[in-house]
PDB file of C-alpha atoms in Angstrom:
ATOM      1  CA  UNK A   1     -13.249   3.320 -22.600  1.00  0.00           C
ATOM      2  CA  UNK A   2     -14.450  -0.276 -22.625  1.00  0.00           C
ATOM      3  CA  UNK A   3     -16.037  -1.991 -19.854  1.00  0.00           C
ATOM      4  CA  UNK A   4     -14.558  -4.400 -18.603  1.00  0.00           C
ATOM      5  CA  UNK A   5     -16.493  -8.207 -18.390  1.00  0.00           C
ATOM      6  CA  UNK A   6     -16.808  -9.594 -15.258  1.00  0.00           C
ATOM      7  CA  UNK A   7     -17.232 -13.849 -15.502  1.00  0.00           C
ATOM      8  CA  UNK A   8     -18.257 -14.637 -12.101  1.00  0.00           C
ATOM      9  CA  UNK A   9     -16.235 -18.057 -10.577  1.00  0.00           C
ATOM     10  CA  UNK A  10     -16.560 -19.554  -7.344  1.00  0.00           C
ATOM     11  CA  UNK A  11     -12.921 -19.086  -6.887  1.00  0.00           C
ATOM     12  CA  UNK A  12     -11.341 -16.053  -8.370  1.00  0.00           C
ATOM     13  CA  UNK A  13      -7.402 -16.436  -9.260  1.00  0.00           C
ATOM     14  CA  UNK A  14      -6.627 -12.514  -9.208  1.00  0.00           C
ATOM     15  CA  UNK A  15      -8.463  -9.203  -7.634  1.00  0.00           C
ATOM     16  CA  UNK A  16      -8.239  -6.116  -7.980  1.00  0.00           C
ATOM     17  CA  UNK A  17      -7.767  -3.143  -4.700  1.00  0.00           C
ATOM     18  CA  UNK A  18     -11.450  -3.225  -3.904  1.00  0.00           C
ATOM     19  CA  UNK A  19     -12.106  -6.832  -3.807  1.00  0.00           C
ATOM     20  CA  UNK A  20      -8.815  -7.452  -1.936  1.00  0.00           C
ATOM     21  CA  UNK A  21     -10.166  -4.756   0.760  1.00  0.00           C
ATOM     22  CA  UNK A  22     -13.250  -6.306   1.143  1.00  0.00           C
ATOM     23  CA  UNK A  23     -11.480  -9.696   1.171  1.00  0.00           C
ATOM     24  CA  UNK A  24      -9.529  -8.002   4.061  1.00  0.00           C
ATOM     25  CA  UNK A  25     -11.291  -5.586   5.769  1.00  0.00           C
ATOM     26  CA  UNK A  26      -9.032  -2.971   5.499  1.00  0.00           C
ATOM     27  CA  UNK A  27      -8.345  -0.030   3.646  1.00  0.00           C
ATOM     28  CA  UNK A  28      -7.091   0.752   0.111  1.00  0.00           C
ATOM     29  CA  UNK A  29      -3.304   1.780   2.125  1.00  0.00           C
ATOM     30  CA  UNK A  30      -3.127  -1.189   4.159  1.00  0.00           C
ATOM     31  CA  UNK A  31      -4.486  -3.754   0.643  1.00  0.00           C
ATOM     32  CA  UNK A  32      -1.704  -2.368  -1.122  1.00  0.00           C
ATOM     33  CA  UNK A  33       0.710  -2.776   1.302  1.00  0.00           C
ATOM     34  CA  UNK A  34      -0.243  -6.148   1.943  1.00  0.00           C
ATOM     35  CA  UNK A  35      -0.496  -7.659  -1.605  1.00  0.00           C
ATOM     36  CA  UNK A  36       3.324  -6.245  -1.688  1.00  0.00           C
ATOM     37  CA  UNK A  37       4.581  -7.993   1.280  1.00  0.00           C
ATOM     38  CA  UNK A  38       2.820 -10.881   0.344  1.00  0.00           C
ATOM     39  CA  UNK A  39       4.433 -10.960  -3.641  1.00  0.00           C
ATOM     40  CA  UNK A  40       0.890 -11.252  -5.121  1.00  0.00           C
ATOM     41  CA  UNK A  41       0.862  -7.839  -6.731  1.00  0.00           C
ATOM     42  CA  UNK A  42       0.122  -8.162 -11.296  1.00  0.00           C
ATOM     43  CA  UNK A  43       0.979  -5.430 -13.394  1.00  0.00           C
ATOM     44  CA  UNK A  44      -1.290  -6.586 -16.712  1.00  0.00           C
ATOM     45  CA  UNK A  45      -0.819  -3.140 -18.929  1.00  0.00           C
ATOM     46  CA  UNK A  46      -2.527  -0.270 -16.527  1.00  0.00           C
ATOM     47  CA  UNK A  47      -4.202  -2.984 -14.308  1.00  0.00           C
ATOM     48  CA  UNK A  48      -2.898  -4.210 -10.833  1.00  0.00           C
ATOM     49  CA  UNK A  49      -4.187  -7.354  -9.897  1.00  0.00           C
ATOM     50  CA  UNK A  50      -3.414  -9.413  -6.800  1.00  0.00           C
ATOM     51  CA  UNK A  51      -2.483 -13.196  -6.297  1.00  0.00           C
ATOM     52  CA  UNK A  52      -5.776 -14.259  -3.744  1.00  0.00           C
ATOM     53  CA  UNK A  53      -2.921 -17.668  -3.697  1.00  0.00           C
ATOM     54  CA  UNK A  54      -0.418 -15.706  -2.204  1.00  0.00           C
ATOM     55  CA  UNK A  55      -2.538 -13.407   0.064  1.00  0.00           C
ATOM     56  CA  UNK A  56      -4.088 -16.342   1.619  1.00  0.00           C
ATOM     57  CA  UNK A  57      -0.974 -17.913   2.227  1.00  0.00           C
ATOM     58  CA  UNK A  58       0.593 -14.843   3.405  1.00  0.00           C
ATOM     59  CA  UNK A  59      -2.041 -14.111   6.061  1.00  0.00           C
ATOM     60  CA  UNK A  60      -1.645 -17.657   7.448  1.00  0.00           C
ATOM     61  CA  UNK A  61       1.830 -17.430   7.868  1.00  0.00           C
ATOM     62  CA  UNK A  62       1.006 -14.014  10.077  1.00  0.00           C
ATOM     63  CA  UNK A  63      -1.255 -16.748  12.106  1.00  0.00           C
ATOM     64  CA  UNK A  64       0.707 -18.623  13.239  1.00  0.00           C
ATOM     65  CA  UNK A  65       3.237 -16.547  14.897  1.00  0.00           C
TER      66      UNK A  65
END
C-alpha cells in the first residue's frame, strides 16, 4: 500500500475520522454521526472524508438554539 502525502495548509477543506475527533473532542461514534447529520460526509474510492465547511456550520447552528 502507498502512503498517503500529507500537504500541510492552514485551512484544510476535508478530514478524515481522526482529525474530525480531535477537531471535536469526541469519539470516533459520535464524529461519524455528526459529519452525517451535518451532510459533510466524502466517499473518494475507500476514503471518507468530511466537509470541515459544513461541520462548522452545523455546530453553529446547534449554538444558537
Amino acid at each position: 500500500m502507498r502512503k498517503t502525502n500529507v500537504i500541510e495548509t492552514p485551512t484544510k477543506i476535508t478530514v478524515d475520522i481522526k482529525n474530525l475527533q480531535g477537531m471535536l473532542g469526541v469519539g470516533r461514534a459520535t464524529a461519524e454521526k455528526v459529519g452525517k447529520e451535518a451532510h459533510a460526509v466524502i466517499k473518494i474510492g475507500r476514503r471518507t472524508l468530511y466537509n470541515v465547511a459544513k461541520i462548522e456550520a452545523y455546530m453553529e447552528g446547534l449554538s444558537k438554539e
